[in-house]
């Protein structure tokens, strides 16, 4: 996992719990806490931090990942506003993630291990993002989708009828804009 993700996690923890909270999290996770944005770190580092955060906050890891995903969107917008500004709303933006956004990420971080997405549209207001990754961070993807919906000021419902955590081969994340099923 790229160091930039750890940097954003640190920003979120410090915003909510201060520097002391970040230091407590590092201590509990047994982590040194020194991350370079362009470097790659073993996934076990993030797992340890999430486990420690879950223990500290009493929230389960899927909930923490969703919260982190929502927070990441504000950081991504600050760093890469063009991705958002070139989109005509949430659905258009989400359909650009795999090809455009991930393509640009790979220019900055050629060794990034990104998830893959394919898409199924069901009418004008519903999109299914088919998520596949060995990391199984679909809950983070849900948070990123929710945060993006907030950015575009579009109410959504997000359902996941298929999930790798429940034995499915891929996750189906169904996003309905407007908050109602079509």
PDB file of C-alpha atoms in Angstrom:
ATOM      1  CA  UNK A   1       0.000   0.000   0.000  1.00  0.00           C
ATOM      2  CA  UNK A   2       1.348   3.428  -0.928  1.00  0.00           C
ATOM      3  CA  UNK A   3       2.549   5.786   1.786  1.00  0.00           C
ATOM      4  CA  UNK A   4       0.136   8.495   0.646  1.00  0.00           C
ATOM      5  CA  UNK A   5      -2.722   6.361   2.025  1.00  0.00           C
ATOM      6  CA  UNK A   6      -0.994   6.236   5.432  1.00  0.00           C
ATOM      7  CA  UNK A   7      -0.472  10.009   5.270  1.00  0.00           C
ATOM      8  CA  UNK A   8      -4.180  10.545   4.728  1.00  0.00           C
ATOM      9  CA  UNK A   9      -5.008   8.146   7.565  1.00  0.00           C
ATOM     10  CA  UNK A  10      -2.701  10.131   9.849  1.00  0.00           C
ATOM     11  CA  UNK A  11      -4.438  13.368   8.809  1.00  0.00           C
ATOM     12  CA  UNK A  12      -7.836  11.886   9.644  1.00  0.00           C
ATOM     13  CA  UNK A  13      -6.741  10.534  13.028  1.00  0.00           C
ATOM     14  CA  UNK A  14      -5.014  13.780  13.951  1.00  0.00           C
ATOM     15  CA  UNK A  15      -8.074  15.799  12.913  1.00  0.00           C
ATOM     16  CA  UNK A  16     -10.339  13.681  15.120  1.00  0.00           C
ATOM     17  CA  UNK A  17      -8.011  12.771  18.011  1.00  0.00           C
ATOM     18  CA  UNK A  18      -4.998  15.084  17.761  1.00  0.00           C
ATOM     19  CA  UNK A  19      -1.335  14.162  17.534  1.00  0.00           C
ATOM     20  CA  UNK A  20      -1.630  12.300  20.826  1.00  0.00           C
ATOM     21  CA  UNK A  21      -4.322  10.056  19.320  1.00  0.00           C
ATOM     22  CA  UNK A  22      -2.103   9.280  16.311  1.00  0.00           C
ATOM     23  CA  UNK A  23       0.824   8.451  18.589  1.00  0.00           C
ATOM     24  CA  UNK A  24      -1.400   6.178  20.713  1.00  0.00           C
ATOM     25  CA  UNK A  25      -2.597   4.427  17.572  1.00  0.00           C
ATOM     26  CA  UNK A  26       0.980   3.871  16.385  1.00  0.00           C
ATOM     27  CA  UNK A  27       2.012   2.529  19.757  1.00  0.00           C
ATOM     28  CA  UNK A  28      -0.956   0.154  19.957  1.00  0.00           C
ATOM     29  CA  UNK A  29      -0.284  -1.056  16.394  1.00  0.00           C
ATOM     30  CA  UNK A  30       3.451  -1.434  17.004  1.00  0.00           C
ATOM     31  CA  UNK A  31       4.177   0.882  14.091  1.00  0.00           C
ATOM     32  CA  UNK A  32       6.994   3.367  13.562  1.00  0.00           C
ATOM     33  CA  UNK A  33       4.621   5.794  11.792  1.00  0.00           C
ATOM     34  CA  UNK A  34       7.148   7.087   9.257  1.00  0.00           C
ATOM     35  CA  UNK A  35       5.651   6.878   5.781  1.00  0.00           C
ATOM     36  CA  UNK A  36       6.895   8.356   2.529  1.00  0.00           C
ATOM     37  CA  UNK A  37       4.086   9.095   0.071  1.00  0.00           C
ATOM     38  CA  UNK A  38       5.758   7.416  -2.897  1.00  0.00           C
ATOM     39  CA  UNK A  39       6.978   4.320  -1.031  1.00  0.00           C
ATOM     40  CA  UNK A  40       5.061   1.059  -0.761  1.00  0.00           C
ATOM     41  CA  UNK A  41       4.331  -0.596   2.579  1.00  0.00           C
ATOM     42  CA  UNK A  42       3.132  -4.064   3.365  1.00  0.00           C
ATOM     43  CA  UNK A  43      -0.636  -4.402   3.737  1.00  0.00           C
ATOM     44  CA  UNK A  44      -0.052  -5.841   7.209  1.00  0.00           C
ATOM     45  CA  UNK A  45       0.930  -2.324   8.330  1.00  0.00           C
ATOM     46  CA  UNK A  46      -2.542  -0.997   7.457  1.00  0.00           C
ATOM     47  CA  UNK A  47      -4.199  -4.057   8.993  1.00  0.00           C
ATOM     48  CA  UNK A  48      -2.345  -3.393  12.272  1.00  0.00           C
ATOM     49  CA  UNK A  49      -3.365   0.288  12.251  1.00  0.00           C
ATOM     50  CA  UNK A  50      -6.999  -0.549  11.510  1.00  0.00           C
ATOM     51  CA  UNK A  51      -7.055  -3.194  14.239  1.00  0.00           C
ATOM     52  CA  UNK A  52      -5.628  -0.694  16.726  1.00  0.00           C
ATOM     53  CA  UNK A  53      -8.111   1.984  15.607  1.00  0.00           C
ATOM     54  CA  UNK A  54     -10.975  -0.473  16.009  1.00  0.00           C
ATOM     55  CA  UNK A  55      -9.797  -1.303  19.516  1.00  0.00           C
ATOM     56  CA  UNK A  56      -9.404   2.382  20.422  1.00  0.00           C
ATOM     57  CA  UNK A  57     -12.751   3.558  19.016  1.00  0.00           C
ATOM     58  CA  UNK A  58     -14.940   0.490  19.478  1.00  0.00           C
ATOM     59  CA  UNK A  59     -15.948   0.668  15.810  1.00  0.00           C
ATOM     60  CA  UNK A  60     -15.689  -2.359  13.576  1.00  0.00           C
ATOM     61  CA  UNK A  61     -13.193  -2.319  10.703  1.00  0.00           C
ATOM     62  CA  UNK A  62     -15.801  -2.042   7.892  1.00  0.00           C
ATOM     63  CA  UNK A  63     -17.211   1.096   9.567  1.00  0.00           C
ATOM     64  CA  UNK A  64     -13.716   2.543  10.007  1.00  0.00           C
ATOM     65  CA  UNK A  65     -12.912   1.852   6.355  1.00  0.00           C
ATOM     66  CA  UNK A  66     -16.088   3.612   5.211  1.00  0.00           C
ATOM     67  CA  UNK A  67     -15.266   6.626   7.396  1.00  0.00           C
ATOM     68  CA  UNK A  68     -11.705   6.668   6.057  1.00  0.00           C
ATOM     69  CA  UNK A  69     -12.965   6.461   2.473  1.00  0.00           C
ATOM     70  CA  UNK A  70     -15.228   9.468   2.998  1.00  0.00           C
ATOM     71  CA  UNK A  71     -12.317  11.410   4.489  1.00  0.00           C
ATOM     72  CA  UNK A  72     -10.036  10.415   1.605  1.00  0.00           C
ATOM     73  CA  UNK A  73     -12.337  12.093  -0.910  1.00  0.00           C
ATOM     74  CA  UNK A  74     -11.698  15.547   0.567  1.00  0.00           C
ATOM     75  CA  UNK A  75      -7.944  14.877   0.422  1.00  0.00           C
ATOM     76  CA  UNK A  76      -8.160  13.568  -3.153  1.00  0.00           C
ATOM     77  CA  UNK A  77     -10.144  16.630  -4.208  1.00  0.00           C
ATOM     78  CA  UNK A  78      -7.536  18.917  -2.638  1.00  0.00           C
ATOM     79  CA  UNK A  79      -4.729  17.083  -4.444  1.00  0.00           C
ATOM     80  CA  UNK A  80      -6.449  16.196  -7.739  1.00  0.00           C
ATOM     81  CA  UNK A  81      -9.426  18.543  -8.310  1.00  0.00           C
ATOM     82  CA  UNK A  82      -9.380  17.981 -12.075  1.00  0.00           C
ATOM     83  CA  UNK A  83     -10.768  14.439 -11.660  1.00  0.00           C
ATOM     84  CA  UNK A  84     -13.869  15.820 -10.010  1.00  0.00           C
ATOM     85  CA  UNK A  85     -14.204  18.982 -12.083  1.00  0.00           C
ATOM     86  CA  UNK A  86     -14.127  17.088 -15.387  1.00  0.00           C
ATOM     87  CA  UNK A  87     -17.089  14.930 -14.346  1.00  0.00           C
ATOM     88  CA  UNK A  88     -20.743  15.612 -14.916  1.00  0.00           C
ATOM     89  CA  UNK A  89     -21.973  14.376 -11.532  1.00  0.00           C
ATOM     90  CA  UNK A  90     -21.413  11.316  -9.402  1.00  0.00           C
ATOM     91  CA  UNK A  91     -22.230   8.536 -11.890  1.00  0.00           C
ATOM     92  CA  UNK A  92     -19.997  10.108 -14.535  1.00  0.00           C
ATOM     93  CA  UNK A  93     -17.194  10.455 -11.985  1.00  0.00           C
ATOM     94  CA  UNK A  94     -17.525   6.862 -10.750  1.00  0.00           C
ATOM     95  CA  UNK A  95     -17.391   5.536 -14.320  1.00  0.00           C
ATOM     96  CA  UNK A  96     -14.081   7.387 -14.767  1.00  0.00           C
ATOM     97  CA  UNK A  97     -12.365   5.796 -11.774  1.00  0.00           C
ATOM     98  CA  UNK A  98     -10.939   2.645 -13.334  1.00  0.00           C
ATOM     99  CA  UNK A  99      -9.697   4.125 -16.611  1.00  0.00           C
ATOM    100  CA  UNK A 100      -8.966   7.789 -15.954  1.00  0.00           C
ATOM    101  CA  UNK A 101      -8.350   8.189 -12.207  1.00  0.00           C
ATOM    102  CA  UNK A 102      -6.434   4.941 -11.762  1.00  0.00           C
ATOM    103  CA  UNK A 103      -4.535   5.640 -15.004  1.00  0.00           C
ATOM    104  CA  UNK A 104      -3.329   8.941 -13.579  1.00  0.00           C
ATOM    105  CA  UNK A 105      -2.512   7.384 -10.206  1.00  0.00           C
ATOM    106  CA  UNK A 106      -0.279   4.880 -11.994  1.00  0.00           C
ATOM    107  CA  UNK A 107       1.624   7.758 -13.609  1.00  0.00           C
ATOM    108  CA  UNK A 108       2.547   9.047 -10.135  1.00  0.00           C
ATOM    109  CA  UNK A 109       2.885   5.620  -8.495  1.00  0.00           C
ATOM    110  CA  UNK A 110       3.670   3.030 -11.218  1.00  0.00           C
ATOM    111  CA  UNK A 111       3.892   0.185  -8.705  1.00  0.00           C
ATOM    112  CA  UNK A 112       0.532   0.943  -7.049  1.00  0.00           C
ATOM    113  CA  UNK A 113      -1.631  -2.139  -6.526  1.00  0.00           C
ATOM    114  CA  UNK A 114      -5.055  -0.761  -7.424  1.00  0.00           C
ATOM    115  CA  UNK A 115      -8.405  -2.531  -7.447  1.00  0.00           C
ATOM    116  CA  UNK A 116     -10.169  -3.040 -10.752  1.00  0.00           C
ATOM    117  CA  UNK A 117     -13.688  -1.930 -11.523  1.00  0.00           C
ATOM    118  CA  UNK A 118     -16.124  -2.798 -14.230  1.00  0.00           C
ATOM    119  CA  UNK A 119     -19.555  -1.271 -14.499  1.00  0.00           C
ATOM    120  CA  UNK A 120     -23.177  -2.158 -15.182  1.00  0.00           C
ATOM    121  CA  UNK A 121     -25.719   0.589 -15.673  1.00  0.00           C
ATOM    122  CA  UNK A 122     -29.371   0.111 -14.819  1.00  0.00           C
ATOM    123  CA  UNK A 123     -31.111   3.215 -16.047  1.00  0.00           C
ATOM    124  CA  UNK A 124     -29.946   6.761 -15.620  1.00  0.00           C
ATOM    125  CA  UNK A 125     -29.685   6.732 -11.825  1.00  0.00           C
ATOM    126  CA  UNK A 126     -28.245   3.333 -10.898  1.00  0.00           C
ATOM    127  CA  UNK A 127     -24.713   2.076 -11.404  1.00  0.00           C
ATOM    128  CA  UNK A 128     -23.208  -1.200 -10.244  1.00  0.00           C
ATOM    129  CA  UNK A 129     -19.479  -1.039  -9.686  1.00  0.00           C
ATOM    130  CA  UNK A 130     -17.985  -4.510  -9.827  1.00  0.00           C
ATOM    131  CA  UNK A 131     -15.006  -4.377  -7.504  1.00  0.00           C
ATOM    132  CA  UNK A 132     -12.153  -6.848  -7.552  1.00  0.00           C
ATOM    133  CA  UNK A 133      -9.035  -6.719  -5.416  1.00  0.00           C
ATOM    134  CA  UNK A 134      -6.992  -9.217  -3.471  1.00  0.00           C
ATOM    135  CA  UNK A 135      -7.127  -6.732  -0.559  1.00  0.00           C
ATOM    136  CA  UNK A 136     -10.908  -6.955  -0.297  1.00  0.00           C
ATOM    137  CA  UNK A 137     -11.252  -3.287   0.708  1.00  0.00           C
ATOM    138  CA  UNK A 138     -14.777  -2.947  -0.657  1.00  0.00           C
ATOM    139  CA  UNK A 139     -15.850  -1.077   2.492  1.00  0.00           C
ATOM    140  CA  UNK A 140     -13.214   1.559   1.724  1.00  0.00           C
ATOM    141  CA  UNK A 141     -14.661   1.792  -1.796  1.00  0.00           C
ATOM    142  CA  UNK A 142     -18.124   2.314  -0.274  1.00  0.00           C
ATOM    143  CA  UNK A 143     -16.734   5.196   1.782  1.00  0.00           C
ATOM    144  CA  UNK A 144     -15.066   6.716  -1.273  1.00  0.00           C
ATOM    145  CA  UNK A 145     -18.379   6.481  -3.148  1.00  0.00           C
ATOM    146  CA  UNK A 146     -20.289   8.032  -0.247  1.00  0.00           C
ATOM    147  CA  UNK A 147     -17.725  10.827   0.099  1.00  0.00           C
ATOM    148  CA  UNK A 148     -17.876  11.470  -3.646  1.00  0.00           C
ATOM    149  CA  UNK A 149     -21.680  11.667  -3.467  1.00  0.00           C
ATOM    150  CA  UNK A 150     -21.336  14.294  -0.728  1.00  0.00           C
ATOM    151  CA  UNK A 151     -18.826  16.187  -2.866  1.00  0.00           C
ATOM    152  CA  UNK A 152     -21.278  16.249  -5.789  1.00  0.00           C
ATOM    153  CA  UNK A 153     -24.175  16.970  -3.390  1.00  0.00           C
ATOM    154  CA  UNK A 154     -26.101  13.968  -4.695  1.00  0.00           C
ATOM    155  CA  UNK A 155     -27.986  11.740  -2.234  1.00  0.00           C
ATOM    156  CA  UNK A 156     -27.319   8.041  -2.779  1.00  0.00           C
ATOM    157  CA  UNK A 157     -28.113   4.624  -1.486  1.00  0.00           C
ATOM    158  CA  UNK A 158     -25.309   2.099  -1.572  1.00  0.00           C
ATOM    159  CA  UNK A 159     -25.944  -1.633  -1.376  1.00  0.00           C
ATOM    160  CA  UNK A 160     -23.586  -4.548  -1.728  1.00  0.00           C
ATOM    161  CA  UNK A 161     -25.570  -7.662  -2.700  1.00  0.00           C
ATOM    162  CA  UNK A 162     -22.379  -9.570  -3.567  1.00  0.00           C
ATOM    163  CA  UNK A 163     -19.241  -9.336  -1.447  1.00  0.00           C
ATOM    164  CA  UNK A 164     -15.932 -11.173  -1.374  1.00  0.00           C
ATOM    165  CA  UNK A 165     -16.179 -11.184   2.431  1.00  0.00           C
ATOM    166  CA  UNK A 166     -19.228 -13.448   2.014  1.00  0.00           C
ATOM    167  CA  UNK A 167     -17.574 -15.833  -0.428  1.00  0.00           C
ATOM    168  CA  UNK A 168     -18.394 -14.093  -3.711  1.00  0.00           C
ATOM    169  CA  UNK A 169     -15.679 -13.826  -6.361  1.00  0.00           C
ATOM    170  CA  UNK A 170     -16.185 -10.050  -6.699  1.00  0.00           C
ATOM    171  CA  UNK A 171     -18.144  -7.330  -4.933  1.00  0.00           C
ATOM    172  CA  UNK A 172     -21.138  -5.673  -6.557  1.00  0.00           C
ATOM    173  CA  UNK A 173     -21.546  -2.175  -5.166  1.00  0.00           C
ATOM    174  CA  UNK A 174     -24.894  -0.819  -6.325  1.00  0.00           C
ATOM    175  CA  UNK A 175     -25.160   2.977  -6.259  1.00  0.00           C
ATOM    176  CA  UNK A 176     -28.559   4.610  -6.758  1.00  0.00           C
ATOM    177  CA  UNK A 177     -28.552   8.387  -7.078  1.00  0.00           C
ATOM    178  CA  UNK A 178     -31.536  10.095  -5.532  1.00  0.00           C
ATOM    179  CA  UNK A 179     -31.754   7.638  -2.679  1.00  0.00           C
ATOM    180  CA  UNK A 180     -34.483   5.454  -4.138  1.00  0.00           C
ATOM    181  CA  UNK A 181     -34.301   2.249  -6.130  1.00  0.00           C
ATOM    182  CA  UNK A 182     -35.304   2.441  -9.775  1.00  0.00           C
TER     183      UNK A 182
END
